[in-house]
mmCIF file of C-alpha atoms and ligand atoms in Angstrom:
data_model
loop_
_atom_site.group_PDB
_atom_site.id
_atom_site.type_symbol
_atom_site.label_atom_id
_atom_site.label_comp_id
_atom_site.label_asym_id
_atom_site.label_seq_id
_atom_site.Cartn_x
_atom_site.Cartn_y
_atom_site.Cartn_z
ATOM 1 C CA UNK A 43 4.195 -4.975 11.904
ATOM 2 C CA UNK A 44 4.640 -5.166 8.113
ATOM 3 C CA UNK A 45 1.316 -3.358 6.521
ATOM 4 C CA UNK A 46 0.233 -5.881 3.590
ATOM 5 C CA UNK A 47 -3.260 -4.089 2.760
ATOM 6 C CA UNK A 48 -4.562 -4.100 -0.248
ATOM 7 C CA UNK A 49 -2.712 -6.667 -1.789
ATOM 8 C CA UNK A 50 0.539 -5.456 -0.093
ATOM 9 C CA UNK A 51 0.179 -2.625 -2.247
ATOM 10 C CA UNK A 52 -0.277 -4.289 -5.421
ATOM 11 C CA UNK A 53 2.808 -5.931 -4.639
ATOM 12 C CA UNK A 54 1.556 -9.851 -3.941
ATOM 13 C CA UNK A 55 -0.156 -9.962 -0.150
ATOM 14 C CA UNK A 56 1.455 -13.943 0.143
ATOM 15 C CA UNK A 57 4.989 -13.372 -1.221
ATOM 16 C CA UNK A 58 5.315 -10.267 0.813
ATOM 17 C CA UNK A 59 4.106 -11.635 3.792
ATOM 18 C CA UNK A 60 6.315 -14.776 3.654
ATOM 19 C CA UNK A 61 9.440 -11.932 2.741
ATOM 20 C CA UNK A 62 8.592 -10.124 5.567
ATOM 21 C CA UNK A 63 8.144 -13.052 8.078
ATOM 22 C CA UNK A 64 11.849 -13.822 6.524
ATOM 23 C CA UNK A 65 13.183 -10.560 7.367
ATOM 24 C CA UNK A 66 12.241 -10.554 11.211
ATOM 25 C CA UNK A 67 8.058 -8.889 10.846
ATOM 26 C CA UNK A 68 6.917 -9.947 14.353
ATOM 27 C CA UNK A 69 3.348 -9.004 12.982
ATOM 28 C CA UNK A 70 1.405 -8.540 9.921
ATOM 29 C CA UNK A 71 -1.400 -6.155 9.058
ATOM 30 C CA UNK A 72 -3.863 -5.953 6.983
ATOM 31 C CA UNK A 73 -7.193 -4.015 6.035
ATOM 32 C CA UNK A 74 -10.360 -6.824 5.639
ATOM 33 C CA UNK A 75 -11.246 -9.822 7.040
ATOM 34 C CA UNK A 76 -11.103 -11.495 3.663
ATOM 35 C CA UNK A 77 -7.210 -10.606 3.230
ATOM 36 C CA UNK A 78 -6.418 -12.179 6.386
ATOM 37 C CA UNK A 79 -8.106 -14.908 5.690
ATOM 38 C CA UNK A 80 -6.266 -15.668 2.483
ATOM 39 C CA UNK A 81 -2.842 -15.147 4.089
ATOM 40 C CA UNK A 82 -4.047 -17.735 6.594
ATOM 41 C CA UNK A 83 -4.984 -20.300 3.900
ATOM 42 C CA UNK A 84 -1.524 -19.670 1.870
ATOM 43 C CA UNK A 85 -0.097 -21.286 5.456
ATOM 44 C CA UNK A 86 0.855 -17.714 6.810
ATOM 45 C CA UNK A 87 1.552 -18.171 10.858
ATOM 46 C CA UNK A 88 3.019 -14.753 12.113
ATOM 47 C CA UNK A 89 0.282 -12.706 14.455
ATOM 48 C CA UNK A 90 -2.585 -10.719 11.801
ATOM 49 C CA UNK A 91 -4.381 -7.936 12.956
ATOM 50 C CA UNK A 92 -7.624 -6.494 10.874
ATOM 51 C CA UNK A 93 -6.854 -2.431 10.562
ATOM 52 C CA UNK A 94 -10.426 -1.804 9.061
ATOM 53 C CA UNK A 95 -13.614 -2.842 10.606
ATOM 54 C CA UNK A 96 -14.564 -6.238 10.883
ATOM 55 C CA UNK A 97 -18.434 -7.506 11.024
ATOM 56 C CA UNK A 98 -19.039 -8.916 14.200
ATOM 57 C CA UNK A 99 -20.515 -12.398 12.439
ATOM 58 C CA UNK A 100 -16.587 -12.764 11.855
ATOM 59 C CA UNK A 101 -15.460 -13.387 15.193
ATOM 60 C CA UNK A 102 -15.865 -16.876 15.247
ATOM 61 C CA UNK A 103 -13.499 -17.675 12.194
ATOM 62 C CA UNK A 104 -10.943 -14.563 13.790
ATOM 63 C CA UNK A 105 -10.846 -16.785 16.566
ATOM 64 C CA UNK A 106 -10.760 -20.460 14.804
ATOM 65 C CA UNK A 107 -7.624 -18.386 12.234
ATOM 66 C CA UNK A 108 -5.891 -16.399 15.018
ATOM 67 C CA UNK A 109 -6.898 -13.395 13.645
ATOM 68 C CA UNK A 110 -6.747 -9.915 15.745
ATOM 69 C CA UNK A 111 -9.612 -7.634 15.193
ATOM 70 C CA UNK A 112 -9.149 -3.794 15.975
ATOM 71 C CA UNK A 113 -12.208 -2.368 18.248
ATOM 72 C CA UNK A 114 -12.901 1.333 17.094
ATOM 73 C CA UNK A 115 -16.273 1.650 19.647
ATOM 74 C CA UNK A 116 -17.424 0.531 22.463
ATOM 75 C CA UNK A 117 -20.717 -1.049 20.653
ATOM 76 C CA UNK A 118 -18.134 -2.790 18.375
ATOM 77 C CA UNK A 119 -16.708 -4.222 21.477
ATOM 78 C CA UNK A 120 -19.987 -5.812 23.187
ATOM 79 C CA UNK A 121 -21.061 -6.948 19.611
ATOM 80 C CA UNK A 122 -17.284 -8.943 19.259
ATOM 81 C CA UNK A 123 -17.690 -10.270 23.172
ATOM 82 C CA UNK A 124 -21.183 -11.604 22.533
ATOM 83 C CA UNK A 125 -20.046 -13.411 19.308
ATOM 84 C CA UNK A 126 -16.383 -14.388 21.693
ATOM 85 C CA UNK A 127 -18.912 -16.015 24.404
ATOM 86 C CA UNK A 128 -20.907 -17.362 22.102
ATOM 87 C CA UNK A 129 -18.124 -19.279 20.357
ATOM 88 C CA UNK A 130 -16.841 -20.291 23.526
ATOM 89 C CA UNK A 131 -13.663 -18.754 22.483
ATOM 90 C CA UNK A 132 -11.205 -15.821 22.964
ATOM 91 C CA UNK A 133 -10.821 -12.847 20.804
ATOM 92 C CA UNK A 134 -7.437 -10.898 20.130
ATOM 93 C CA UNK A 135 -8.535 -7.392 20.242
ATOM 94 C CA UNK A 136 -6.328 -4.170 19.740
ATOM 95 C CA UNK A 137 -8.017 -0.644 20.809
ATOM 96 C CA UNK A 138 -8.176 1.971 17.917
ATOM 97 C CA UNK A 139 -7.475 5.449 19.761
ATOM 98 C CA UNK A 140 -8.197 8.750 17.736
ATOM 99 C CA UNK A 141 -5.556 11.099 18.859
ATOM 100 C CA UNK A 142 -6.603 13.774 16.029
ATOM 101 C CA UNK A 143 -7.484 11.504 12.760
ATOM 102 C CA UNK A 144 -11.054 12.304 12.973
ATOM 103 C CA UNK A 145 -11.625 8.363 11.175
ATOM 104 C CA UNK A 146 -11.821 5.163 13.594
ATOM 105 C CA UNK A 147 -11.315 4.760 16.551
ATOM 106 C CA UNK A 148 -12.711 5.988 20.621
ATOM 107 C CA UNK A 149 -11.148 9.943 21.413
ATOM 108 C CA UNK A 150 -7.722 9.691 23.655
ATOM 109 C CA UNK A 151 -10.065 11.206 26.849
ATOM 110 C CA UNK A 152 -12.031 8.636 26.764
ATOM 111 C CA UNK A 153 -9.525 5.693 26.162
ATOM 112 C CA UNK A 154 -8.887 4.721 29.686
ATOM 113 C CA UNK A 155 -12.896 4.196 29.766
ATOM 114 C CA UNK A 156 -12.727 2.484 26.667
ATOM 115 C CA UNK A 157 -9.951 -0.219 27.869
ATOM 116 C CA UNK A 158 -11.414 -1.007 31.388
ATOM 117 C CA UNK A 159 -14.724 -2.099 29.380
ATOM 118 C CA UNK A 160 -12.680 -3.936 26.880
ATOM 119 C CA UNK A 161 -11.196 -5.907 30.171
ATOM 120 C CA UNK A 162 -14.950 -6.590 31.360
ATOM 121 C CA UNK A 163 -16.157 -8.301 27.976
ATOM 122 C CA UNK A 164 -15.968 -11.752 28.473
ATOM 123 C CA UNK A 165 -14.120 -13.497 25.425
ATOM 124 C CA UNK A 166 -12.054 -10.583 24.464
ATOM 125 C CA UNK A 167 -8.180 -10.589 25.149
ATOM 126 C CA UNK A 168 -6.735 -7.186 24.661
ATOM 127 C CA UNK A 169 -3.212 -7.389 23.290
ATOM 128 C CA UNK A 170 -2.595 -3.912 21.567
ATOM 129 C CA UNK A 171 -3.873 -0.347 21.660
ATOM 130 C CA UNK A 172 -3.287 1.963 18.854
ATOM 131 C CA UNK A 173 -3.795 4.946 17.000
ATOM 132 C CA UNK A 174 -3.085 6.345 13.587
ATOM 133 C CA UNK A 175 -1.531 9.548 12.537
ATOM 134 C CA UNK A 176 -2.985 12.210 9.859
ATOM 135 C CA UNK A 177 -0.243 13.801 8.959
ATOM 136 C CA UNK A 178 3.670 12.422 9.625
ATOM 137 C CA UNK A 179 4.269 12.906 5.809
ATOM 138 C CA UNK A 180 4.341 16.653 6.624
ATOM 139 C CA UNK A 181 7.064 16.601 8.977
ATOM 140 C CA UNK A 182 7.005 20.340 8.966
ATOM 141 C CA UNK A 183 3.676 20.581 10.506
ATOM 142 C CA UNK A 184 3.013 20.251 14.058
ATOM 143 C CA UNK A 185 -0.024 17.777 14.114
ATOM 144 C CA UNK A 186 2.474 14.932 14.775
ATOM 145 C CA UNK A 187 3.656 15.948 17.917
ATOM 146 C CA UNK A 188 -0.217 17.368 19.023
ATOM 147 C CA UNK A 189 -1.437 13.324 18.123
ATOM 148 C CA UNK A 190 1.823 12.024 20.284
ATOM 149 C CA UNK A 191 0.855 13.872 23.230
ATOM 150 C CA UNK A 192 -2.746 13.154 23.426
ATOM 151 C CA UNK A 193 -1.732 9.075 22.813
ATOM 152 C CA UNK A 194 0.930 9.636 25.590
ATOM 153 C CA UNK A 195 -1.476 10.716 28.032
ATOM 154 C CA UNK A 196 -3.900 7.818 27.460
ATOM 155 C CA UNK A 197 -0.383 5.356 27.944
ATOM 156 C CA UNK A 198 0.289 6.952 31.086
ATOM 157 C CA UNK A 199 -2.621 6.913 32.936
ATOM 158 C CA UNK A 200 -3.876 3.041 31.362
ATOM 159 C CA UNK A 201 -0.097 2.555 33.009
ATOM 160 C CA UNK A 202 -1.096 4.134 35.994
ATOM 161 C CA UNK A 203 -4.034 1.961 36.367
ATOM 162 C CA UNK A 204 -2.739 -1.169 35.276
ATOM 163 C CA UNK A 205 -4.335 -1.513 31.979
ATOM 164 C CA UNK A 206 -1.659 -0.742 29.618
ATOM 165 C CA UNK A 207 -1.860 -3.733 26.590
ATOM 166 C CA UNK A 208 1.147 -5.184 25.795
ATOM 167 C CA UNK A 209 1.567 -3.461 22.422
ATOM 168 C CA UNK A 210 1.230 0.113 22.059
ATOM 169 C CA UNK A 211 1.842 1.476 18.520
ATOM 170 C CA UNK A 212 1.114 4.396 16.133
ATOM 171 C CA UNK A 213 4.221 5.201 12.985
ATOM 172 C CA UNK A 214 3.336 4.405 9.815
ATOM 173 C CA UNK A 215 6.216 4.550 7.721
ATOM 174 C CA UNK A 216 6.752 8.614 7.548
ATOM 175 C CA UNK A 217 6.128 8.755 11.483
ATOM 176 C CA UNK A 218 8.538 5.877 12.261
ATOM 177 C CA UNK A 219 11.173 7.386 9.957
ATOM 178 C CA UNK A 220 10.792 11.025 11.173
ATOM 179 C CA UNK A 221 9.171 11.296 14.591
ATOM 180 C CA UNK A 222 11.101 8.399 16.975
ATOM 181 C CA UNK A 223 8.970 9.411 19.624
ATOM 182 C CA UNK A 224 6.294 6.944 17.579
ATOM 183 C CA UNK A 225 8.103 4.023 17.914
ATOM 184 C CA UNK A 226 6.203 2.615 20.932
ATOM 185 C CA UNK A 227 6.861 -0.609 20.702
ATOM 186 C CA UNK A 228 6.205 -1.937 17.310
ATOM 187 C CA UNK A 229 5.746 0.399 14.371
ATOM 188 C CA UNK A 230 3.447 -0.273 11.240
ATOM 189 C CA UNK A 231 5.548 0.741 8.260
ATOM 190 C CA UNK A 232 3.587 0.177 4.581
ATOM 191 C CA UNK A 233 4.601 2.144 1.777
ATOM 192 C CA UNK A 234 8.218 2.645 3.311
ATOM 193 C CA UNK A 235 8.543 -2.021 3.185
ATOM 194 C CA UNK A 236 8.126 -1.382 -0.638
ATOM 195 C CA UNK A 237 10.545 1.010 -1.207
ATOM 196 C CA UNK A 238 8.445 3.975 -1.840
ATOM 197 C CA UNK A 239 8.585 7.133 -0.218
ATOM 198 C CA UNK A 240 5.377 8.381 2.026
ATOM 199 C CA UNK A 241 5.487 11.830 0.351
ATOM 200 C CA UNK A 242 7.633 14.325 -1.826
ATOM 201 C CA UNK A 243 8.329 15.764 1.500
ATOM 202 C CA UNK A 244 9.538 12.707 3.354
ATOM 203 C CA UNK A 245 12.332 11.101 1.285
ATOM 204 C CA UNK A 246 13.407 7.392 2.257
ATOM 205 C CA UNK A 247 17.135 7.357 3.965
ATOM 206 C CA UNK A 248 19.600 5.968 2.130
ATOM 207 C CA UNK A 249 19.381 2.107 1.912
ATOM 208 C CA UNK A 250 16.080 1.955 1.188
ATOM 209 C CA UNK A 251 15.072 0.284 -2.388
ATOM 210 C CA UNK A 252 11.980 -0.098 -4.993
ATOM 211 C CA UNK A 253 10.939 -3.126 -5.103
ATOM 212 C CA UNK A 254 8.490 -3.093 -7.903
ATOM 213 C CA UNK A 255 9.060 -2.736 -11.706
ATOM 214 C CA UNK A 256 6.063 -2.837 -13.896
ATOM 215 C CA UNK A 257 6.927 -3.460 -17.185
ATOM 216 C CA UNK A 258 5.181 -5.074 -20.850
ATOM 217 C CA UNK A 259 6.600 -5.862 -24.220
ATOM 218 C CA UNK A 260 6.272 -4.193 -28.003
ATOM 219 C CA UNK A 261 3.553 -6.424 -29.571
ATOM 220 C CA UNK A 262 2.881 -4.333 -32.635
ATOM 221 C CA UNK A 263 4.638 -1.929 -35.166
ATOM 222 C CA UNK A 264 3.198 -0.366 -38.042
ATOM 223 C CA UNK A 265 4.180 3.282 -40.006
ATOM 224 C CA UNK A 266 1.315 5.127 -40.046
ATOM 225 C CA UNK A 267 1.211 8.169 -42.792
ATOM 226 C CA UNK A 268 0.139 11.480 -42.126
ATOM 227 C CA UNK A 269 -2.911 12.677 -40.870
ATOM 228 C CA UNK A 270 -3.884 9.314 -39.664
ATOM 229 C CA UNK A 271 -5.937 8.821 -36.658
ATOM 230 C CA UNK A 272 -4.773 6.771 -33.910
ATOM 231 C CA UNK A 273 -7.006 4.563 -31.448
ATOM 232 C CA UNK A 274 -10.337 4.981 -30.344
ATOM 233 C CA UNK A 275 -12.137 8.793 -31.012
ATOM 234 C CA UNK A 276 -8.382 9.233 -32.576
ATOM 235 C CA UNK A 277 -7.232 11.040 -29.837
ATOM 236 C CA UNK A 278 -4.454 11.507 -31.396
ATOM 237 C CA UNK A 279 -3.455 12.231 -35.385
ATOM 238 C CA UNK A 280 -0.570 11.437 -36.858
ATOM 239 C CA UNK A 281 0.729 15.329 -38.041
ATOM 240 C CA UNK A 282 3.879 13.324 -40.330
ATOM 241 C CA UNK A 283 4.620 10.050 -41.561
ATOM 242 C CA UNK A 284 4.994 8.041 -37.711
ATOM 243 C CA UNK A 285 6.008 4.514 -36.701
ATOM 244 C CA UNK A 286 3.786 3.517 -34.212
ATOM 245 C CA UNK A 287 3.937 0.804 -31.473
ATOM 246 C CA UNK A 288 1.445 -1.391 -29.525
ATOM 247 C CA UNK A 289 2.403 -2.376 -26.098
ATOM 248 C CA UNK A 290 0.560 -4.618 -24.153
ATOM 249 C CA UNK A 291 -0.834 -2.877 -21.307
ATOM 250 C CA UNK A 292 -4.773 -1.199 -20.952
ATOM 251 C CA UNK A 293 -6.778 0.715 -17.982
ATOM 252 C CA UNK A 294 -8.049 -2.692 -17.102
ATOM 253 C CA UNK A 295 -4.284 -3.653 -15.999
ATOM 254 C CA UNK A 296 -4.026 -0.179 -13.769
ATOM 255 C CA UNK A 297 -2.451 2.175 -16.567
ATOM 256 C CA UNK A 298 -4.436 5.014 -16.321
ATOM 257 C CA UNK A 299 -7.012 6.193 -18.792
ATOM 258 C CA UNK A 300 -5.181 9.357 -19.901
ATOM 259 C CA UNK A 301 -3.668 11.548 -22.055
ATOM 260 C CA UNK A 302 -0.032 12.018 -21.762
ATOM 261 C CA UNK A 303 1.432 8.629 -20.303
ATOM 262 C CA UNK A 304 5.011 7.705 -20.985
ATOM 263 C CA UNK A 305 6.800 4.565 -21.184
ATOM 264 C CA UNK A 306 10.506 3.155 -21.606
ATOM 265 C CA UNK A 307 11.821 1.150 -24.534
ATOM 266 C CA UNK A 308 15.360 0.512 -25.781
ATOM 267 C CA UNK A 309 16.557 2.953 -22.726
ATOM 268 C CA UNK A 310 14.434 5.990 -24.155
ATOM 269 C CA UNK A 311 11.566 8.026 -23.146
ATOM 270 C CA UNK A 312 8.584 7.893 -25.397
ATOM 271 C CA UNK A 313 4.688 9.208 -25.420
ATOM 272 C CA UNK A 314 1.822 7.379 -25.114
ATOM 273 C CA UNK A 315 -0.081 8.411 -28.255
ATOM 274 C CA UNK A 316 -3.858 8.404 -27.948
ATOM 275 C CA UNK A 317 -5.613 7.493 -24.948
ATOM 276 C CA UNK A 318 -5.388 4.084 -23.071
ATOM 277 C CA UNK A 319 -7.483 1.278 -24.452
ATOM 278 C CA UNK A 320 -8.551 -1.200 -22.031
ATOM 279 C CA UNK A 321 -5.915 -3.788 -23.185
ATOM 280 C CA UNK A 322 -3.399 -1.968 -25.222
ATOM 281 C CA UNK A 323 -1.849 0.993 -25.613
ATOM 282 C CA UNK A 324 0.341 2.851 -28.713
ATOM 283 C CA UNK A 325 3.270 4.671 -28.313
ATOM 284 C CA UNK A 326 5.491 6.720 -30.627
ATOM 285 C CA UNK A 327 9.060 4.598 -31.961
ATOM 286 C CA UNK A 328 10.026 7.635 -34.181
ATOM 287 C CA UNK A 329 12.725 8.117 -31.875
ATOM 288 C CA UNK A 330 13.596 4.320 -31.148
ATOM 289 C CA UNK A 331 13.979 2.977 -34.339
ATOM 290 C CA UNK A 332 16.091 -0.064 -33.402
ATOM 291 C CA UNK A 333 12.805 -1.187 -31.519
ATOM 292 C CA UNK A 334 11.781 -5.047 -32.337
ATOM 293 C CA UNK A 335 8.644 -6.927 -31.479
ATOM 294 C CA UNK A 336 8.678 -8.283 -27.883
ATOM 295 C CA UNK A 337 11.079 -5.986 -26.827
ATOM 296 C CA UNK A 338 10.800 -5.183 -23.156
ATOM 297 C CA UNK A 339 8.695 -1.810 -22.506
ATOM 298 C CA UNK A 340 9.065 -0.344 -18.873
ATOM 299 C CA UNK A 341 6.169 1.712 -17.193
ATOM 300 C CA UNK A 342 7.418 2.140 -14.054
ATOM 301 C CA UNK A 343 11.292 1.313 -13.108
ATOM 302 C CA UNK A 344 14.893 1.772 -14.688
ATOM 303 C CA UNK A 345 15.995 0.432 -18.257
ATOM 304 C CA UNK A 346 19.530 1.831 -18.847
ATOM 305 C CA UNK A 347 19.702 5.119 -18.115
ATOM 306 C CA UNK A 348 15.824 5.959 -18.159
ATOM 307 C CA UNK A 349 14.264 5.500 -15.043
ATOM 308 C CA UNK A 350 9.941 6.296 -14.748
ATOM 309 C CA UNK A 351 9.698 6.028 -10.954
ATOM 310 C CA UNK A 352 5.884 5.377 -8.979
ATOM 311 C CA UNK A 353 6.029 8.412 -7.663
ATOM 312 C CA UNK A 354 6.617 10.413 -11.219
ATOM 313 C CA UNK A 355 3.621 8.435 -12.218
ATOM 314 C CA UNK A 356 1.388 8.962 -10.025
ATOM 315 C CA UNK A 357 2.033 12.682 -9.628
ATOM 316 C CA UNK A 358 1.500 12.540 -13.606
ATOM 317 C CA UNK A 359 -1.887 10.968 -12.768
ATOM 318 C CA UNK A 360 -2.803 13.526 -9.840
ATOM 319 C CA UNK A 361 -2.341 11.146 -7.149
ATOM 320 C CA UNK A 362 0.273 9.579 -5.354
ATOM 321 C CA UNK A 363 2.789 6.212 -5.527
ATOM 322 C CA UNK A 364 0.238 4.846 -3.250
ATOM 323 C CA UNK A 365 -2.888 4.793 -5.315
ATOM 324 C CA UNK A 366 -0.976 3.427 -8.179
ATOM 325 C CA UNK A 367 0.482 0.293 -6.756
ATOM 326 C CA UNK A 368 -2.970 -0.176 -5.351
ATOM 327 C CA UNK A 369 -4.128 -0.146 -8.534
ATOM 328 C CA UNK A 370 -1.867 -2.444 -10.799
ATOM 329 C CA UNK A 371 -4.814 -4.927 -11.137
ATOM 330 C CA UNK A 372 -5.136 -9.100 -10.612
ATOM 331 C CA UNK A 373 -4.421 -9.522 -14.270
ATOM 332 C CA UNK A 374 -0.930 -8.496 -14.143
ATOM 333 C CA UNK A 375 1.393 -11.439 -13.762
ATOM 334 C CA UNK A 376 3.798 -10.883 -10.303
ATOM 335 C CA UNK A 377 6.850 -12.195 -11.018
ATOM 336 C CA UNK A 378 9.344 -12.519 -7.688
ATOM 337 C CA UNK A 379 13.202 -12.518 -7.738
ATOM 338 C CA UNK A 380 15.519 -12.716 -5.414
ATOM 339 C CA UNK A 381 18.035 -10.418 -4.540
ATOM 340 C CA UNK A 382 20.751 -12.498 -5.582
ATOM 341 C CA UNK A 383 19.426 -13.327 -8.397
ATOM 342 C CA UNK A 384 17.609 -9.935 -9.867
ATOM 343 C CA UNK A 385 18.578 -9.188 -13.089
ATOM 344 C CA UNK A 386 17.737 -5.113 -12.762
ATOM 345 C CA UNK A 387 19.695 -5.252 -9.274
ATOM 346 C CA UNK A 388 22.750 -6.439 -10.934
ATOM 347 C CA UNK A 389 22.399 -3.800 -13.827
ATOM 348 C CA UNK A 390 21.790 -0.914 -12.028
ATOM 349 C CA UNK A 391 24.973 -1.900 -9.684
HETATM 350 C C1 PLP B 614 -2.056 1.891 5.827
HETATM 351 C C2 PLP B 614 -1.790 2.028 7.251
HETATM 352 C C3 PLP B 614 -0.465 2.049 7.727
HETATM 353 C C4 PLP B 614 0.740 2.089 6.820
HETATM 354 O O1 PLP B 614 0.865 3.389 6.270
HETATM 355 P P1 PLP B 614 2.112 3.788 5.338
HETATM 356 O O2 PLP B 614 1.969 5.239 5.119
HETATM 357 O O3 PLP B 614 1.940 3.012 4.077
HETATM 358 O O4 PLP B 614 3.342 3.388 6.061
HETATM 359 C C5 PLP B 614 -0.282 2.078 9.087
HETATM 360 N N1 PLP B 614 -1.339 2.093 9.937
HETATM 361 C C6 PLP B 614 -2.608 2.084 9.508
HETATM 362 C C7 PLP B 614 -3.722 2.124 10.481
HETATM 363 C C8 PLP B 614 -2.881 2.063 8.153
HETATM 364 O O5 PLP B 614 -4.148 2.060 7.732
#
């Protein structure tokens, strides 16, 4: 189940979901109703199920789309029948379990309760139980294994009394890659289908590759003299005689509203004078000064031997690969290559 949320991560929800329907996903996921819906529309076919709460007054286009809806509570659950009967149809439900994630989802204890009312509602068909982990990007913690347990006791007694769905899952990407025992039998990997490590503590294997690059072009240059303010509240003065550059990236693209950002031109490292307008941004070409106008400026990704990765970034911002990806914004244009045909792939062979 290839986790597409939030825009697949900034990446493109479509394009990635077609990608992973090419590479074998048996299902996709996603967080709102609304995202499902669009992957629907783009002509999206592989099995969708709705992580995040859905309205019940949704049920009747979940059903017409083939969408699965996740049932966190029991109320949830007579509130989706209803709407089900009502529609004269039947709803794909998955059961959210909370092993120990204190979020969504009906305690482990009370799970075998919670699935022989799901199999009373009339219009509900439940094809998956789940349950999410807090933790599995601390492998050195013990959480994990305490979650596990508590799911693995719900699986063997719904076993026991014959009520076991026919998908039981719980890895995200850090659990699949570092706790097998997750696996089940399908595992939800996100952040791990982009290339991008879960945490500083749990490294992707070998094999594994980015597939984003985020990157703008030089649209300005100028010399500024001494002493001479730079952007708005001048942030930043110029202390000597400086060339500066504008690139073409703002806060309202996802580059964060900061002091201290870097970016990659001509294969060098250079600061982000000022802060971050909501549009543009300057940066210092004292050191690059074979720079030209429309040259290619990299803010996250490799460009010779620099390399600005998402998870440098976002540590710069204090928070994480994930939040940035989430945040490159519409705006930015999402250009797709191929494999074969990916210009960084064949320069950084
Ligand atoms: C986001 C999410 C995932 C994927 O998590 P990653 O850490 O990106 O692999 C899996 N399951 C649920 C319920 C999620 O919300």
């Amino acid at each position: 189940m290839a986790v597409l949320k939030g825009n697949a991560y900034g990446h493109g929800g479509v394009e990635v979901a077609r990608a992973a329907e090419q590479s074998g996903a048996a299902w996709l996921a996603v967080a709102r109703i609304n995202e499902a819906l669009a992957l629907r529309i783009a002509g999206v076919q592989l099995p969708v199920l709705v992580l995040g709460t859905v309205m019940p007054e949704h049920v009747p286009e979940a059903i017409v789309q083939q969408i699965s809806l996740t049932v966190p509570h029991p109320d949830l659950a007579r509130e989706f029948s209803a709407q089900a009967a009502a529609s004269g149809g039947m709803l794909s439900v998955q059961a959210k379990i909370d092993t120990g994630m204190g979020r969504l989802g009906v305690w482990a204890e009370e799970g075998l309760g919670f699935l022989r009312l799901l199999k009373q509602l009339p219009g509900l068909r439940v094809d998956g139980m789940f349950t999410h982990l807090s933790s599995a990007d601390e492998p050195q913690k013990t959480t994990t294994d305490w979650q596990l347990d508590r799911f693995d006791r719900l699986i063997a007694e719904a076993g026991q009394a014959g009520l076991r769905p026919r998908l039981v899952h719980a890895g995200n990407s850090a659990a699949s890659l570092y706790y097998p025992r997750s696996r089940y039998d399908m595992i939800r990997p996100g952040i791990a289908i982009y290339g991008l490590q879960p945490d500083v503590d749990a490294p992707l294997p070998p094999g594994f590759k980015t597939a984003l690059a985020w990157k703008t072009r030089l649209v300005s240059i100028k010399d500024l003299p001494a002493g001479h303010g730079v952007g708005y509240n001048y942030r930043y003065t110029t202390t000597s005689p400086e060339r500066i550059g504008v690139i073409a990236v703002g806060y309202a693209d996802g580059f964060r509203r900061r002091l201290g950002n870097i970016a990659i031109i001509r294969g060098r490292r250079v600061p982000v004078r000022s802060g971050v307008c909501m549009d543009q941004c300057m940066i210092s070409l004292d050191d690059v000064p074979d720079a030209r106008l429309g040259d290619e400026v990299v803010l996250i990704g490799s460009q010779g031997q620099a390399c600005l990765t998402a998870e440098e970034v976002g540590r710069s911002w204090g928070t994480n690969n994930y939040e940035l990806v989430c945040g490159l914004s519409a705006r930015v244009p999402r250009v797709y290559f191929h494999e074969e045909n990916n210009p960084d792939a064949a320069s950084s062979q």
